[in-house]
Amino acid sequence: RTDTAEPKNGPSGSACYDTAFGRNGTEKATLVMLVRNSELYGALSSIRMVEDRFNRKFHYPWTFLNDKPFTDEFIKYTSGLASGPVEYAVVPEDDWSVPDHVNETTMRAEMLRMAKEEIIYGGSLSYRHMCRFNSGFFYNQEVMRKYDWYWRVEPGIELYCDINYDPFTFMRENKKIYGFVISMYEFKDTITTLWDRTRQFVAENSQFLHANNSLDFLVDGAQPSKPGDRHLGSGNYNLCHFWSNFEIASLEFYRGEAYSRYFEFLDSAGGFFYERWGDAPVHSIGVGLFAPKDSIHHFADFGYSHAPCSRCPQDDESHATGRCMCNRGQNFDTDGYSCLPRWWKVAGINKGTESI
Ligand code: GDP
Ligand code: MN
């Protein structure tokens, strides 16, 4: 490797030189992982992957969050793999407990019913805390306050291609708010009343609905909203969401009034506990309604896997410059359960008929 290496072009067309090697991350951004001590090996595997494919050239800090103190072992091995600064933080109890307004007897009864019906994670309280935390608290953690951007990393993920540019810079320069790789349908039984609550929130707070929103991604047959069109209409949520185990996004968006008030409204309804609202539909609906459509970005050049789904870049460029190690034919993008073709349609991305 030499300093005279050819610049690689990111999706913005901005040149990203290999001389970035040795520099610290330049954006106010962090790689963030909420993780249990018991997931150490999955965490190490993800850190190694993200370091090898991206961060060894950029040295962004890692932030590890946990509802329990990290063990010395966890800290020792994870910090040993990170090329940037590391920080470990325990989530405050209020951000990981059942709030007073939730009736625990009702909650327990619903959890039992959902477990019996074999709804995924239906009987788990810790999963509910996790979803609520990722919906409304991660961006206000003390250790996160110094950052404007985050890249969410989960244990056991894979990155299939080199990321030769800084995606945080890409987001900032292109006025992006939310970046994703995979989009799919949510389990209906986990969010029975989420859309009704959302409709109610928007009816009472219509000023937050962005004039150029993505309602037509979230609701089939929704009339594209016009400026001054400040309601969600009567259509139902089609369950499409961005898969939130990977996210590169703006923390400022979540901290802003629209999303914060939306989360508080949802939290007061208790659906994170009575039902099992996931952070993925909550983020997706929040971004889809309160941010402009063109601020949502699909990272088509990222090869990514989180069990049981994976996707591989379909373009030649990524494979030529990104040392991709994935089979283009094994790609969730156009799976029957994928919402990406719908995203392409509403975002006006022309894929040609052969790839849909
Ligand atoms: P799935 O991807 O929906 O199957 O859910 P995961 O089990 O992967 O959980 C999502 C994220 O939250 C992962 O990063 C987990 O490590 C983390 N997570 C889930 N439950 C807990 C928990 O009880 N404590 C902590 N500290 N992290 C958790
Ligand atoms: Mn996961």
Short mmCIF file of C-alpha atoms and ligand atoms in Angstrom, two decimals:
data_model
loop_
_atom_site.label_atom_id
_atom_site.label_comp_id
_atom_site.label_asym_id
_atom_site.label_seq_id
_atom_site.Cartn_x
_atom_site.Cartn_y
_atom_site.Cartn_z
CA ARG A 1 0.00 0.00 0.00
CA THR A 2 1.32 3.42 -0.95
CA ASP A 3 0.11 6.97 -0.64
CA THR A 4 -0.05 7.28 -4.39
CA ALA A 5 -2.80 4.67 -4.64
CA GLU A 6 -5.66 5.64 -6.92
CA PRO A 7 -8.60 7.31 -5.22
CA LYS A 8 -11.66 5.11 -4.90
CA ASN A 9 -14.99 6.61 -5.62
CA GLY A 10 -17.74 6.44 -3.06
CA PRO A 11 -21.37 6.59 -4.13
CA SER A 12 -21.25 10.36 -3.82
CA GLY A 13 -18.47 10.43 -6.38
CA SER A 14 -16.28 11.99 -3.74
CA ALA A 15 -12.73 10.75 -3.79
CA CYS A 16 -11.67 8.70 -0.80
CA TYR A 17 -7.94 8.23 -0.77
CA ASP A 18 -6.14 5.33 0.78
CA THR A 19 -4.19 7.95 2.70
CA ALA A 20 -7.18 7.91 5.05
CA PHE A 21 -5.24 4.98 6.47
CA GLY A 22 -3.75 6.07 9.76
CA ARG A 23 -6.16 8.94 10.31
CA ASN A 24 -8.82 8.96 12.96
CA GLY A 25 -12.46 8.92 11.98
CA THR A 26 -13.23 12.42 10.80
CA GLU A 27 -16.99 12.57 11.43
CA LYS A 28 -18.67 12.79 14.82
CA ALA A 29 -19.63 9.17 14.52
CA THR A 30 -19.41 5.85 16.32
CA LEU A 31 -19.86 2.17 15.68
CA VAL A 32 -22.34 1.08 18.33
CA MET A 33 -23.18 -2.37 19.60
CA LEU A 34 -25.78 -3.24 22.23
CA VAL A 35 -24.66 -6.64 23.40
CA ARG A 36 -24.70 -9.17 26.23
CA ASN A 37 -21.55 -10.56 27.84
CA SER A 38 -22.67 -14.02 26.71
CA GLU A 39 -22.43 -12.87 23.08
CA LEU A 40 -18.67 -12.24 23.26
CA TYR A 41 -17.72 -14.47 20.34
CA GLY A 42 -20.43 -13.14 18.07
CA ALA A 43 -19.31 -9.65 19.03
CA LEU A 44 -15.65 -10.42 18.27
CA SER A 45 -16.58 -11.87 14.92
CA SER A 46 -18.55 -8.74 14.00
CA ILE A 47 -15.83 -6.38 15.21
CA ARG A 48 -13.21 -8.24 13.22
CA MET A 49 -15.40 -8.11 10.12
CA VAL A 50 -16.16 -4.38 10.43
CA GLU A 51 -12.52 -3.60 11.20
CA ASP A 52 -11.14 -5.64 8.31
CA ARG A 53 -13.66 -4.39 5.79
CA PHE A 54 -13.85 -0.76 6.90
CA ASN A 55 -12.63 0.59 10.18
CA ARG A 56 -8.96 -0.39 10.03
CA LYS A 57 -8.66 2.45 7.52
CA PHE A 58 -10.85 4.92 9.42
CA HIS A 59 -10.45 4.18 13.14
CA TYR A 60 -13.90 5.22 14.28
CA PRO A 61 -14.62 4.72 17.98
CA TRP A 62 -16.65 1.77 19.15
CA THR A 63 -19.38 2.18 21.77
CA PHE A 64 -20.57 -0.92 23.60
CA LEU A 65 -23.85 -0.76 25.50
CA ASN A 66 -25.26 -3.31 27.92
CA ASP A 67 -28.01 -3.48 30.52
CA LYS A 68 -25.46 -5.20 32.80
CA PRO A 69 -21.81 -4.30 33.48
CA PHE A 70 -19.42 -5.71 30.91
CA THR A 71 -17.08 -8.37 32.22
CA ASP A 72 -13.33 -7.81 32.22
CA GLU A 73 -13.06 -10.62 29.71
CA PHE A 74 -15.54 -8.95 27.33
CA ILE A 75 -13.69 -5.64 27.58
CA LYS A 76 -10.27 -7.22 27.13
CA TYR A 77 -11.07 -9.17 23.98
CA THR A 78 -13.30 -6.63 22.25
CA SER A 79 -10.92 -3.72 22.86
CA GLY A 80 -8.12 -5.88 21.50
CA LEU A 81 -9.82 -6.03 18.10
CA ALA A 82 -10.85 -2.39 17.79
CA SER A 83 -8.62 0.00 15.80
CA GLY A 84 -10.25 3.09 17.28
CA PRO A 85 -11.09 4.20 20.82
CA VAL A 86 -13.50 1.98 22.77
CA GLU A 87 -16.11 2.90 25.34
CA TYR A 88 -18.30 0.65 27.48
CA ALA A 89 -21.46 1.85 29.14
CA VAL A 90 -24.24 0.40 31.25
CA VAL A 91 -27.75 1.50 30.33
CA PRO A 92 -29.55 3.42 33.14
CA GLU A 93 -32.26 1.37 34.81
CA ASP A 94 -35.07 3.68 33.67
CA ASP A 95 -34.15 2.96 30.07
CA TRP A 96 -34.43 -0.80 30.64
CA SER A 97 -37.45 -1.36 32.86
CA VAL A 98 -41.22 -1.53 32.67
CA PRO A 99 -42.54 2.02 33.12
CA ASP A 100 -45.10 2.72 35.87
CA HIS A 101 -47.99 3.34 33.50
CA VAL A 102 -47.78 -0.21 32.14
CA ASN A 103 -50.03 -2.70 33.90
CA GLU A 104 -47.74 -5.65 34.59
CA THR A 105 -50.59 -8.13 35.06
CA THR A 106 -51.96 -7.31 31.62
CA MET A 107 -48.46 -7.41 30.17
CA ARG A 108 -47.73 -10.85 31.65
CA ALA A 109 -51.02 -12.21 30.32
CA GLU A 110 -50.24 -10.90 26.83
CA MET A 111 -46.72 -12.31 26.95
CA LEU A 112 -48.09 -15.72 27.87
CA ARG A 113 -50.64 -15.58 25.07
CA MET A 114 -48.01 -14.56 22.52
CA ALA A 115 -45.64 -17.28 23.72
CA LYS A 116 -48.40 -19.88 23.33
CA GLU A 117 -49.10 -18.61 19.84
CA GLU A 118 -45.39 -19.03 19.12
CA ILE A 119 -45.00 -15.41 18.07
CA ILE A 120 -41.27 -14.81 17.74
CA TYR A 121 -39.87 -13.45 21.05
CA GLY A 122 -43.53 -13.10 22.11
CA GLY A 123 -42.84 -14.33 25.64
CA SER A 124 -39.58 -12.46 26.20
CA LEU A 125 -39.39 -9.43 28.49
CA SER A 126 -35.71 -8.75 27.78
CA TYR A 127 -36.44 -8.59 24.05
CA ARG A 128 -39.13 -5.99 24.79
CA HIS A 129 -36.64 -3.91 26.80
CA MET A 130 -34.18 -4.19 23.94
CA CYS A 131 -36.73 -3.05 21.34
CA ARG A 132 -37.87 -0.13 23.50
CA PHE A 133 -34.26 0.85 24.21
CA ASN A 134 -33.35 0.77 20.54
CA SER A 135 -36.50 2.72 19.71
CA GLY A 136 -36.19 5.55 22.16
CA PHE A 137 -33.11 5.58 24.33
CA PHE A 138 -29.90 4.63 22.57
CA TYR A 139 -29.42 8.06 21.00
CA ASN A 140 -29.65 9.87 24.34
CA GLN A 141 -27.21 7.69 26.27
CA GLU A 142 -24.50 9.77 27.91
CA VAL A 143 -21.75 8.10 25.85
CA MET A 144 -23.64 8.81 22.62
CA ARG A 145 -24.14 12.53 23.16
CA LYS A 146 -20.85 13.55 21.56
CA TYR A 147 -21.83 11.91 18.27
CA ASP A 148 -24.01 13.00 15.37
CA TRP A 149 -23.96 9.66 13.53
CA TYR A 150 -23.96 5.97 14.35
CA TRP A 151 -23.48 2.68 12.60
CA ARG A 152 -25.33 -0.08 14.41
CA VAL A 153 -23.48 -3.39 14.52
CA GLU A 154 -24.90 -6.59 15.97
CA PRO A 155 -23.05 -9.72 17.05
CA GLY A 156 -22.66 -12.37 14.35
CA ILE A 157 -23.13 -10.18 11.28
CA GLU A 158 -21.00 -10.38 8.16
CA LEU A 159 -19.75 -7.73 5.76
CA TYR A 160 -18.93 -9.20 2.37
CA CYS A 161 -17.16 -6.28 0.70
CA ASP A 162 -14.60 -3.62 1.56
CA ILE A 163 -16.06 -0.23 2.30
CA ASN A 164 -13.44 2.03 0.78
CA TYR A 165 -15.09 5.33 1.61
CA ASP A 166 -16.49 6.94 4.72
CA PRO A 167 -20.25 6.27 4.81
CA PHE A 168 -20.72 8.89 7.54
CA THR A 169 -19.19 11.55 5.30
CA PHE A 170 -21.35 10.27 2.48
CA MET A 171 -24.44 10.65 4.66
CA ARG A 172 -23.54 14.16 5.76
CA GLU A 173 -22.51 15.45 2.34
CA ASN A 174 -25.61 14.05 0.68
CA LYS A 175 -28.03 15.19 3.40
CA LYS A 176 -28.96 11.61 4.22
CA ILE A 177 -30.61 10.76 7.53
CA TYR A 178 -31.07 7.02 7.42
CA GLY A 179 -29.13 4.27 5.65
CA PHE A 180 -30.14 0.61 5.37
CA VAL A 181 -29.22 -2.55 3.50
CA ILE A 182 -32.16 -4.96 3.85
CA SER A 183 -35.88 -4.27 3.97
CA MET A 184 -38.61 -6.78 4.76
CA TYR A 185 -42.04 -7.34 6.35
CA GLU A 186 -42.64 -7.23 10.09
CA PHE A 187 -44.59 -9.96 11.93
CA LYS A 188 -48.11 -8.59 12.03
CA ASP A 189 -48.95 -10.00 15.46
CA THR A 190 -46.15 -8.05 17.15
CA ILE A 191 -47.49 -4.62 16.13
CA THR A 192 -51.29 -5.04 16.13
CA THR A 193 -52.05 -1.43 17.11
CA LEU A 194 -48.84 0.35 16.07
CA TRP A 195 -50.30 1.91 12.94
CA ASP A 196 -53.49 3.04 14.70
CA ARG A 197 -51.36 4.75 17.31
CA THR A 198 -49.20 6.27 14.60
CA ARG A 199 -52.25 7.58 12.77
CA GLN A 200 -53.48 9.09 16.03
CA PHE A 201 -50.12 10.74 16.67
CA VAL A 202 -50.02 12.25 13.20
CA ALA A 203 -53.61 13.45 13.49
CA GLU A 204 -52.67 15.30 16.67
CA ASN A 205 -49.25 16.45 15.44
CA SER A 206 -49.68 16.88 11.72
CA GLN A 207 -46.96 19.54 11.59
CA PHE A 208 -44.37 16.75 11.88
CA LEU A 209 -45.46 14.88 8.76
CA HIS A 210 -42.86 15.77 6.14
CA ALA A 211 -44.23 17.13 2.89
CA ASN A 212 -41.99 14.74 0.96
CA ASN A 213 -42.55 11.69 3.18
CA SER A 214 -42.41 7.98 2.27
CA LEU A 215 -45.99 7.09 3.15
CA ASP A 216 -46.28 5.25 -0.16
CA PHE A 217 -43.53 2.88 1.01
CA LEU A 218 -45.39 2.11 4.25
CA VAL A 219 -48.95 1.92 2.96
CA ASP A 220 -50.05 0.24 -0.25
CA GLY A 221 -51.93 2.50 -2.57
CA ALA A 222 -51.36 5.57 -0.41
CA GLN A 223 -51.83 8.75 -2.33
CA PRO A 224 -48.44 10.40 -2.63
CA SER A 225 -48.72 13.17 -0.11
CA LYS A 226 -48.83 16.72 -1.37
CA PRO A 227 -47.63 19.74 0.56
CA GLY A 228 -50.50 20.56 2.87
CA ASP A 229 -51.66 16.93 2.93
CA ARG A 230 -51.23 16.28 6.64
CA HIS A 231 -52.82 12.94 7.43
CA LEU A 232 -52.09 9.26 6.86
CA GLY A 233 -55.31 8.36 5.11
CA SER A 234 -57.23 5.19 5.83
CA GLY A 235 -54.85 2.59 4.41
CA ASN A 236 -53.16 0.09 6.68
CA TYR A 237 -49.45 -0.36 7.30
CA ASN A 238 -48.09 -2.91 4.85
CA LEU A 239 -45.47 -4.08 7.43
CA CYS A 240 -42.49 -2.97 5.30
CA HIS A 241 -39.55 -1.79 7.35
CA PHE A 242 -35.82 -1.30 7.14
CA TRP A 243 -34.05 -4.13 8.94
CA SER A 244 -32.54 -2.30 11.87
CA ASN A 245 -29.73 -4.67 12.84
CA PHE A 246 -27.79 -2.62 10.28
CA GLU A 247 -28.26 1.11 10.35
CA ILE A 248 -26.06 4.04 9.49
CA ALA A 249 -28.06 7.03 10.54
CA SER A 250 -28.29 10.49 12.04
CA LEU A 251 -28.62 10.73 15.82
CA GLU A 252 -29.88 14.28 15.44
CA PHE A 253 -32.94 12.98 13.65
CA TYR A 254 -33.97 10.83 16.62
CA ARG A 255 -33.17 13.63 19.06
CA GLY A 256 -35.33 16.02 17.07
CA GLU A 257 -38.83 16.97 18.20
CA ALA A 258 -40.80 14.90 15.70
CA TYR A 259 -39.23 11.53 16.42
CA SER A 260 -38.78 12.14 20.18
CA ARG A 261 -42.43 13.11 20.58
CA TYR A 262 -43.46 10.13 18.45
CA PHE A 263 -41.50 7.75 20.65
CA GLU A 264 -42.92 9.26 23.85
CA PHE A 265 -46.42 8.90 22.44
CA LEU A 266 -45.83 5.26 21.52
CA ASP A 267 -44.22 4.55 24.87
CA SER A 268 -47.18 6.03 26.73
CA ALA A 269 -49.46 3.67 24.79
CA GLY A 270 -47.57 0.72 26.30
CA GLY A 271 -47.31 -1.27 23.06
CA PHE A 272 -43.64 -2.08 23.58
CA PHE A 273 -44.87 -4.28 26.45
CA TYR A 274 -48.51 -5.26 25.77
CA GLU A 275 -47.57 -6.10 22.21
CA ARG A 276 -43.96 -6.45 21.17
CA TRP A 277 -43.29 -3.43 19.00
CA GLY A 278 -39.92 -3.74 17.32
CA ASP A 279 -37.44 -0.91 16.90
CA ALA A 280 -37.27 -1.66 13.18
CA PRO A 281 -40.87 -0.69 12.33
CA VAL A 282 -40.71 2.21 14.80
CA HIS A 283 -37.54 3.63 13.21
CA SER A 284 -38.85 2.98 9.72
CA ILE A 285 -42.19 4.62 10.32
CA GLY A 286 -40.52 7.55 12.08
CA VAL A 287 -38.05 8.11 9.28
CA GLY A 288 -40.65 7.36 6.63
CA LEU A 289 -43.07 9.99 7.93
CA PHE A 290 -40.92 12.69 9.50
CA ALA A 291 -37.88 12.76 7.19
CA PRO A 292 -37.78 13.52 3.48
CA LYS A 293 -37.83 10.51 1.18
CA ASP A 294 -34.56 11.44 -0.48
CA SER A 295 -32.79 11.42 2.91
CA ILE A 296 -33.20 7.64 3.10
CA HIS A 297 -30.38 5.72 1.47
CA HIS A 298 -30.05 2.11 0.41
CA PHE A 299 -26.40 1.06 0.63
CA ALA A 300 -26.49 -1.02 -2.54
CA ASP A 301 -22.71 -1.40 -2.41
CA PHE A 302 -22.71 -3.16 0.98
CA GLY A 303 -22.61 -6.94 1.16
CA TYR A 304 -24.26 -7.89 4.42
CA SER A 305 -25.56 -10.81 6.39
CA HIS A 306 -27.52 -11.14 9.61
CA ALA A 307 -29.07 -14.55 9.99
CA PRO A 308 -31.21 -15.65 8.26
CA CYS A 309 -30.87 -13.09 5.43
CA SER A 310 -28.01 -11.82 3.34
CA ARG A 311 -27.52 -9.60 0.36
CA CYS A 312 -24.73 -9.18 -2.12
CA PRO A 313 -24.03 -6.12 -4.30
CA GLN A 314 -25.34 -6.63 -7.81
CA ASP A 315 -23.12 -4.11 -9.58
CA ASP A 316 -19.72 -4.87 -11.15
CA GLU A 317 -18.05 -1.86 -9.54
CA SER A 318 -18.50 -3.11 -5.96
CA HIS A 319 -17.06 -6.48 -6.85
CA ALA A 320 -14.17 -4.94 -8.79
CA THR A 321 -13.10 -2.53 -6.04
CA GLY A 322 -14.55 -4.06 -2.87
CA ARG A 323 -13.03 -7.56 -2.79
CA CYS A 324 -16.55 -8.88 -2.31
CA MET A 325 -16.85 -12.42 -1.12
CA CYS A 326 -20.47 -13.21 -1.80
CA ASN A 327 -22.57 -14.90 -4.42
CA ARG A 328 -24.56 -12.37 -6.40
CA GLY A 329 -27.19 -15.01 -6.95
CA GLN A 330 -27.79 -15.33 -3.22
CA ASN A 331 -29.42 -12.04 -2.60
CA PHE A 332 -32.38 -11.12 -0.45
CA ASP A 333 -33.06 -7.90 -2.42
CA THR A 334 -35.52 -9.55 -4.76
CA ASP A 335 -36.77 -12.27 -2.42
CA GLY A 336 -40.55 -12.54 -2.17
CA TYR A 337 -40.29 -11.35 1.43
CA SER A 338 -38.16 -8.32 0.57
CA CYS A 339 -39.59 -4.80 0.51
CA LEU A 340 -36.66 -3.43 -1.49
CA PRO A 341 -38.41 -3.59 -4.88
CA ARG A 342 -41.15 -1.46 -3.35
CA TRP A 343 -38.51 0.97 -2.09
CA TRP A 344 -36.98 1.19 -5.56
CA LYS A 345 -40.40 2.00 -6.94
CA VAL A 346 -41.32 4.73 -4.46
CA ALA A 347 -37.79 6.19 -4.49
CA GLY A 348 -37.82 6.28 -8.28
CA ILE A 349 -34.84 3.94 -8.61
CA ASN A 350 -35.06 2.25 -11.98
CA LYS A 351 -33.77 -1.30 -11.80
CA GLY A 352 -35.11 -2.42 -15.15
CA THR A 353 -37.66 -5.22 -15.17
CA GLU A 354 -35.18 -8.09 -15.33
CA SER A 355 -33.88 -7.64 -11.78
CA ILE A 356 -37.26 -7.37 -10.00
P1 GDP B 1 -32.76 -10.41 16.66
O1 GDP B 1 -31.68 -9.95 15.76
O2 GDP B 1 -34.06 -9.67 16.45
O3 GDP B 1 -32.94 -11.88 16.66
O4 GDP B 1 -32.36 -10.01 18.17
P2 GDP B 1 -30.94 -10.06 18.90
O5 GDP B 1 -30.94 -11.13 19.94
O6 GDP B 1 -29.83 -10.08 17.91
O7 GDP B 1 -30.95 -8.67 19.66
C1 GDP B 1 -30.78 -7.44 18.99
C2 GDP B 1 -29.58 -6.70 19.56
O8 GDP B 1 -29.79 -6.41 20.92
C3 GDP B 1 -28.28 -7.48 19.50
O9 GDP B 1 -27.22 -6.58 19.33
C4 GDP B 1 -28.21 -8.13 20.87
O10 GDP B 1 -26.88 -8.36 21.26
C5 GDP B 1 -28.87 -7.07 21.74
N1 GDP B 1 -29.63 -7.63 22.87
C6 GDP B 1 -30.75 -8.36 22.83
N2 GDP B 1 -31.20 -8.66 24.07
C7 GDP B 1 -30.33 -8.09 24.93
C8 GDP B 1 -30.23 -8.04 26.36
O11 GDP B 1 -31.05 -8.57 27.11
N3 GDP B 1 -29.15 -7.36 26.89
C9 GDP B 1 -28.22 -6.74 26.08
N4 GDP B 1 -27.22 -6.10 26.67
N5 GDP B 1 -28.29 -6.77 24.75
C10 GDP B 1 -29.32 -7.43 24.18
MN MN B 2 -29.66 -9.87 15.83
#
